Amino acid sequence: MTMPDVRVNGARLRKTLEEMARIGGTPGGGVQRLALSDEDKQARDLFVRWLEELNLEISIDEMGNIFGRRPGKNNDLPPVMSGSHIDSQPKGGRFDGILGVMGPLEVLRTLQENSIETERPLIVVAWTNEEGSRFPPAMIASGVWAGALDRDWAYQRADIQGKTFVQELERIGYRGRVPARKFPVHAYYEYHIEQGPVLEREGKTIGAPRGIQGLHWYDITIEGEANQVGPTPMEGRHDALCAAAEMILKVNRLPEKMGGNMVATVGEIHNHPNSRNIIPDKVRFTVDIRSWDDELALGAWKGLKQDFKDIAGSRGCPVSIEETWQVSHSPFEEALVRRVLDTAGELGYSSLKMVSGAGHDASYMNQIAPTAMIFVPSIGGRSHVEVENTTWEDCEAGANVLLHCLLKSANEG
Ligand code: GLV
Ligand code: MN
Ligand code: MN
């Protein structure tokens, strides 16, 4: 079958992304649109308005996931779906997530104005709380939707102020009535910035990940003994922050110790009471371990956990550990990955098969439907920062690949 001569409107996609970037826009040129915040609500409202303008069938489920469905010629066939997330990191970038929601929206606009029908229905989806920065873990709502995570457990996840997911979902008016429950999906494509340096380094426009590495999240709490820093001798102290410092360096050295093929990070730390003249009596920090090799990551964690216990013992600072979340590595459907690469080639774009270092809702979608992703380059390999950037030309290229991948999948009988 020859490819229809249709392309997305790059200028419109840019305008749409720029309008979204104003919601929660930061002085440093990024966005702060934490999950279920007022800014998240504002961006959702705008997205829903745009879905309404296209006369899509809109549904919002009990996790706040937003679906816009465009009927096909044969609505008994399972739909083809594409989406990503609207929430951002604190002081995050203008592309992470939102490109993968505005991209398929632009595809549907393009199909509408060209009166192109598809055999199967097409659905654009915005998943709630992909980042997990405010309500850990990440990808919580696609996880519930896919049946991998429990809804009521997700509802009770709390932010740093103790506000729960469900309270905040109610507050912003996005606790829908539709059950967050998977239905048959013919294919799922997620369009995203790469968030790493590979495409730029290799001079390629389109990345097709063969999958996503596994993610493991842990929450560590250390108890110490507070005291006046001046009169209290150094010996005999139970300084929770010093114990944390030792543990954090163990995390940082873990990938090298395990022979590579993994990354490990402490990104969040809370020190109590956080006063320069009080010995810290409580520290909480997070651990993020990622690898394509699930066994390696689990083995690494086992050793690390023992190191934490040893450090806690030697400093007299009891440690408690929550194994918060694990998602195994996700190898994507080979045929769909190939389709992304082939489609890029047919459109005249260079491409590269790679691995996704970042987590995506595609991990959970991959558990229930054939899944693939489309990546475009991140300038300087920077992401989760205000300077995150991708050229408009590349945004348009990725959306064109998405358009034709969606057309191909949606016209399969
Ligand atoms: C999600 O953005 C992640 O990779 O942590
Ligand atoms: Mn993302
Ligand atoms: Mn992200």
XYZ file of C-alpha atoms and ligand atoms in Angstrom:
420
model
C 0.000 0.000 0.000
C 1.427 3.421 -0.870
C 1.525 6.081 1.773
C -1.195 8.742 1.541
C 0.226 12.171 0.751
C -0.824 13.765 4.002
C 1.266 15.548 6.631
C 0.563 17.195 9.973
C 0.501 20.977 10.289
C 3.817 21.728 12.028
C 2.967 25.380 12.658
C -0.280 24.424 14.356
C 1.482 21.809 16.488
C 4.002 24.442 17.560
C 1.238 26.940 18.440
C -0.555 24.266 20.456
C 2.596 23.337 22.372
C 3.378 27.007 22.997
C -0.104 27.605 24.360
C 0.237 24.611 26.678
C 3.708 25.778 27.792
C 2.169 28.992 29.123
C 0.236 26.946 31.703
C 2.609 26.634 34.628
C 5.329 28.371 32.609
C 8.437 29.159 34.714
C 10.749 32.184 34.419
C 13.519 29.842 33.249
C 11.516 28.783 30.189
C 10.201 25.473 31.523
C 6.918 24.423 33.080
C 5.812 23.385 36.528
C 2.585 21.437 36.194
C 2.649 18.935 39.032
C 0.058 16.164 38.906
C -3.403 17.251 40.124
C -2.263 20.826 40.796
C -4.205 23.895 39.630
C -1.906 24.081 36.608
C -2.604 20.440 35.739
C -6.336 21.220 35.908
C -5.940 24.261 33.664
C -4.021 22.245 31.064
C -6.577 19.423 31.233
C -9.422 21.905 30.718
C -7.705 23.262 27.616
C -7.048 19.749 26.294
C -10.709 18.786 26.826
C -11.814 21.961 25.015
C -9.631 21.011 22.065
C -11.080 17.491 22.080
C -14.591 19.003 22.069
C -13.701 21.200 19.100
C -12.924 18.008 17.173
C -16.266 16.476 18.216
C -14.474 13.522 19.754
C -16.207 11.212 22.218
C -14.651 12.251 25.515
C -14.477 10.091 28.585
C -12.730 10.686 31.904
C -12.145 7.693 34.122
C -11.917 7.312 37.895
C -8.135 7.878 37.782
C -8.587 11.111 35.843
C -7.282 9.633 32.589
C -8.776 11.565 29.656
C -9.705 9.749 26.436
C -10.819 11.354 23.165
C -12.192 8.808 20.705
C -12.651 9.261 16.978
C -14.928 6.537 15.594
C -13.730 4.377 12.716
C -15.639 2.729 9.880
C -15.798 -0.481 11.891
C -16.348 0.297 15.543
C -16.449 -3.339 16.567
C -12.706 -3.502 15.989
C -10.416 -2.629 18.922
C -9.095 0.931 18.613
C -5.594 2.200 18.043
C -4.424 4.460 20.854
C -1.778 7.105 21.342
C -1.002 9.382 24.249
C 1.276 10.398 27.081
C 1.001 12.816 30.018
C 0.222 16.436 30.856
C 1.893 16.607 34.287
C 5.488 17.717 34.656
C 8.407 17.619 37.037
C 8.927 20.547 39.425
C 10.722 23.021 37.146
C 10.426 20.580 34.264
C 10.489 21.126 30.524
C 7.979 22.149 27.843
C 8.052 18.871 25.914
C 8.202 15.898 28.292
C 4.800 14.230 28.100
C 2.808 17.029 26.546
C 4.378 16.416 23.105
C 2.917 12.902 23.234
C -0.568 14.291 23.897
C -0.477 17.247 21.504
C 1.144 15.066 18.804
C -1.804 12.669 18.458
C -4.213 15.609 18.855
C -2.511 17.197 15.825
C -2.835 13.881 13.987
C -6.589 13.818 14.649
C -6.933 17.450 13.542
C -5.089 16.560 10.346
C -7.337 13.558 9.670
C -10.431 15.650 10.356
C -9.555 18.480 7.989
C -8.570 16.035 5.268
C -11.754 13.974 5.817
C -9.672 10.830 6.252
C -11.534 7.940 7.825
C -9.899 4.884 9.359
C -11.176 1.338 9.725
C -10.599 1.283 13.459
C -11.415 3.967 16.007
C -8.528 6.164 17.123
C -8.089 7.301 20.711
C -5.886 10.054 22.100
C -5.221 9.639 25.818
C -3.726 11.793 28.583
C -2.621 9.605 31.503
C -2.715 11.079 35.018
C 0.441 11.474 37.129
C 3.051 9.928 34.889
C 5.919 11.682 36.646
C 5.266 10.350 40.131
C 7.149 13.336 41.422
C 4.257 14.586 43.555
C 2.479 11.244 44.078
C 4.902 8.323 43.811
C 5.091 6.050 41.933
C 5.298 7.164 38.314
C 2.810 5.964 35.651
C 0.315 5.279 38.409
C -2.847 5.834 36.388
C -1.837 3.845 33.318
C -0.736 1.159 35.803
C -4.191 1.038 37.374
C -5.865 1.163 33.956
C -3.761 -1.769 32.727
C -4.594 -3.776 35.861
C -1.035 -3.796 37.241
C -1.703 -1.466 40.204
C -4.602 -1.306 42.632
C -6.931 1.699 42.374
C -7.496 2.136 46.098
C -3.794 1.906 46.857
C -3.220 4.579 44.202
C -5.971 6.760 45.675
C -4.209 6.822 49.049
C -0.763 7.804 47.779
C 0.097 11.106 49.434
C 2.196 14.116 48.520
C 4.742 15.670 50.854
C 1.993 17.684 52.571
C -0.090 14.576 53.201
C -2.744 15.367 50.567
C -3.911 12.167 48.925
C -4.211 11.446 45.237
C -7.970 10.957 45.462
C -8.523 14.188 47.426
C -6.628 16.179 44.858
C -8.282 14.389 41.942
C -11.691 15.343 43.418
C -10.558 18.879 44.118
C -9.593 19.602 40.522
C -12.804 17.968 39.269
C -11.222 15.105 37.347
C -12.435 12.062 39.259
C -14.510 10.608 36.451
C -17.113 7.908 36.731
C -15.852 5.521 34.072
C -13.959 2.584 35.644
C -10.198 2.758 35.057
C -10.149 -0.611 33.394
C -8.350 -1.818 30.300
C -10.219 -2.628 27.120
C -8.831 -4.323 24.017
C -6.394 -2.084 22.140
C -5.069 -3.039 18.707
C -1.871 -0.977 19.026
C -0.503 1.761 21.295
C 2.050 4.352 20.152
C 3.625 6.865 22.515
C 5.343 9.887 21.007
C 7.996 11.466 23.275
C 11.219 13.402 23.379
C 14.200 11.121 23.884
C 15.349 12.842 27.122
C 18.893 11.628 26.538
C 21.865 12.376 24.266
C 21.827 9.478 21.781
C 19.831 10.798 18.806
C 21.631 14.127 18.776
C 25.028 12.436 19.058
C 24.208 10.038 16.222
C 22.657 12.786 14.073
C 19.311 10.959 13.736
C 15.828 12.469 13.680
C 13.651 9.567 14.834
C 14.322 7.045 17.581
C 12.467 3.760 17.854
C 13.062 2.230 21.281
C 13.078 -1.537 21.373
C 11.761 -1.120 24.886
C 12.070 0.599 28.234
C 14.458 -0.401 30.982
C 13.093 -1.610 34.324
C 12.480 0.908 37.099
C 12.804 0.290 40.820
C 11.883 2.873 43.460
C 12.641 2.690 47.177
C 11.928 5.065 50.066
C 14.400 5.125 52.948
C 13.844 6.617 56.412
C 16.640 6.936 58.975
C 16.082 7.810 62.620
C 18.761 9.630 64.600
C 18.950 11.560 67.852
C 18.587 15.358 67.825
C 20.774 17.488 70.037
C 22.522 20.838 70.347
C 25.503 20.764 67.973
C 27.836 22.816 70.208
C 27.938 20.955 73.505
C 27.395 17.462 72.045
C 30.723 15.635 71.496
C 31.362 14.022 68.123
C 31.648 10.572 69.624
C 28.365 8.932 70.522
C 26.260 10.995 68.116
C 23.427 9.419 66.138
C 23.395 11.723 63.152
C 20.775 10.604 60.657
C 22.114 12.834 57.913
C 25.627 11.394 58.152
C 24.159 7.892 57.859
C 22.211 9.074 54.795
C 25.363 10.570 53.284
C 27.169 7.233 53.511
C 24.201 5.424 52.020
C 23.851 7.907 49.166
C 27.436 7.319 48.080
C 26.760 3.572 48.089
C 23.885 4.253 45.652
C 26.083 6.373 43.436
C 28.794 3.686 43.287
C 26.382 0.821 42.754
C 26.355 0.767 38.907
C 30.154 0.569 38.754
C 30.218 -2.117 41.435
C 27.682 -4.152 39.427
C 29.727 -3.878 36.232
C 27.629 -1.236 34.453
C 24.373 -1.678 32.530
C 22.442 0.219 35.186
C 21.972 3.667 36.678
C 21.196 4.523 40.299
C 20.175 7.861 41.759
C 19.113 9.595 44.958
C 17.057 12.558 43.747
C 14.986 13.550 46.752
C 15.996 14.066 50.381
C 14.239 15.527 53.425
C 16.272 16.379 56.485
C 14.645 16.997 59.867
C 14.548 19.403 61.598
C 16.913 20.986 59.058
C 18.510 23.520 61.323
C 22.215 24.289 61.199
C 22.590 23.906 64.947
C 20.616 20.727 65.572
C 21.954 17.216 64.900
C 19.482 15.733 62.377
C 17.117 13.147 63.871
C 15.242 12.046 60.777
C 16.140 11.800 57.116
C 14.057 10.460 54.275
C 15.454 9.914 50.805
C 14.535 8.120 47.599
C 16.457 5.554 45.564
C 15.869 5.045 41.829
C 17.565 2.049 40.165
C 17.131 1.348 36.444
C 18.393 -1.402 34.192
C 17.344 -3.423 31.176
C 18.425 -6.440 33.201
C 15.796 -6.969 35.930
C 17.836 -9.641 37.730
C 20.877 -7.394 37.854
C 18.793 -4.575 39.348
C 17.246 -6.864 41.948
C 20.644 -8.335 42.859
C 22.065 -4.834 43.178
C 19.232 -3.829 45.482
C 19.784 -6.862 47.694
C 23.418 -5.866 48.266
C 22.520 -2.206 48.734
C 19.876 -3.013 51.304
C 22.475 -4.918 53.325
C 24.879 -1.963 53.056
C 22.127 0.336 54.358
C 21.512 -1.950 57.327
C 25.244 -2.135 58.097
C 25.626 1.655 57.979
C 22.520 2.100 60.128
C 23.913 -0.389 62.666
C 27.347 1.193 62.849
C 25.888 4.676 63.424
C 23.131 3.594 65.783
C 20.522 5.060 63.452
C 17.680 2.630 62.719
C 16.655 2.486 59.054
C 13.304 1.541 57.574
C 12.898 0.718 53.941
C 9.821 0.827 51.699
C 10.070 -1.088 48.452
C 7.746 1.387 46.779
C 7.511 0.266 43.183
C 9.006 -1.974 40.541
C 8.238 -2.263 36.883
C 10.164 -4.814 34.842
C 11.918 -3.935 31.613
C 9.462 -3.709 28.715
C 10.511 -5.126 25.365
C 8.177 -3.659 22.737
C 6.385 -5.473 19.940
C 9.041 -6.068 17.274
C 6.643 -5.510 14.359
C 5.542 -2.121 15.674
C 9.117 -1.006 16.346
C 9.931 -1.981 12.776
C 6.916 -0.013 11.589
C 8.226 3.129 13.290
C 11.651 2.684 11.639
C 10.144 1.899 8.215
C 7.700 4.787 8.395
C 10.503 7.190 9.299
C 12.418 5.942 6.249
C 9.401 6.297 3.941
C 9.004 9.904 5.095
C 12.685 10.615 4.459
C 13.798 10.855 8.081
C 16.888 9.166 9.507
C 16.215 6.807 12.372
C 17.816 4.667 15.043
C 16.799 1.693 17.141
C 17.620 2.301 20.779
C 16.529 1.755 24.393
C 14.453 4.153 26.475
C 16.213 5.124 29.675
C 13.221 7.120 30.872
C 10.018 5.551 32.137
C 6.802 5.956 30.165
C 3.155 4.924 30.347
C 4.069 2.723 27.390
C 5.580 0.306 29.955
C 2.141 -0.549 31.311
C 0.456 -0.354 27.916
C 3.007 -2.863 26.677
C 1.572 -5.359 29.192
C -1.843 -5.277 27.531
C -1.350 -4.283 23.879
C 1.258 -4.253 21.105
C 3.217 -1.093 21.885
C 5.927 1.090 20.394
C 7.341 4.575 20.911
C 8.542 7.349 18.636
C 11.401 9.514 19.942
C 12.727 12.839 18.700
C 16.056 14.386 19.778
C 16.511 16.338 23.003
C 18.901 19.228 22.493
C 22.014 18.667 24.594
C 20.372 15.503 25.933
C 18.736 17.635 28.661
C 15.351 16.770 30.183
C 13.449 17.171 33.474
C 14.919 20.682 33.476
C 13.644 24.070 32.338
C 16.041 24.204 29.383
C 14.660 20.962 27.933
C 14.309 21.617 24.203
C 13.599 19.994 20.849
C 13.485 21.778 17.476
C 10.040 22.499 16.028
C 11.189 20.748 12.883
C 11.841 17.551 14.845
C 8.499 17.881 16.662
C 6.807 17.997 13.272
C 8.845 15.050 11.965
C 7.885 12.868 14.913
C 4.225 13.813 14.524
C 4.360 12.823 10.849
C 5.797 9.431 11.787
C 3.047 9.082 14.375
C 0.392 10.063 11.809
C 1.444 7.371 9.367
C 2.007 4.694 12.011
C -1.492 5.389 13.339
C -2.953 5.268 9.828
C -1.268 1.955 9.091
C -2.399 0.339 12.350
C -5.877 1.841 12.221
C -6.479 0.521 8.705
C -5.542 -3.057 9.569
C -8.538 -5.361 9.414
C 9.727 9.538 34.230
O 9.752 10.642 33.721
C 10.934 8.898 34.629
O 11.664 8.394 33.754
O 11.238 8.943 35.827
Mn 7.427 11.744 30.068
Mn 9.284 12.876 32.863
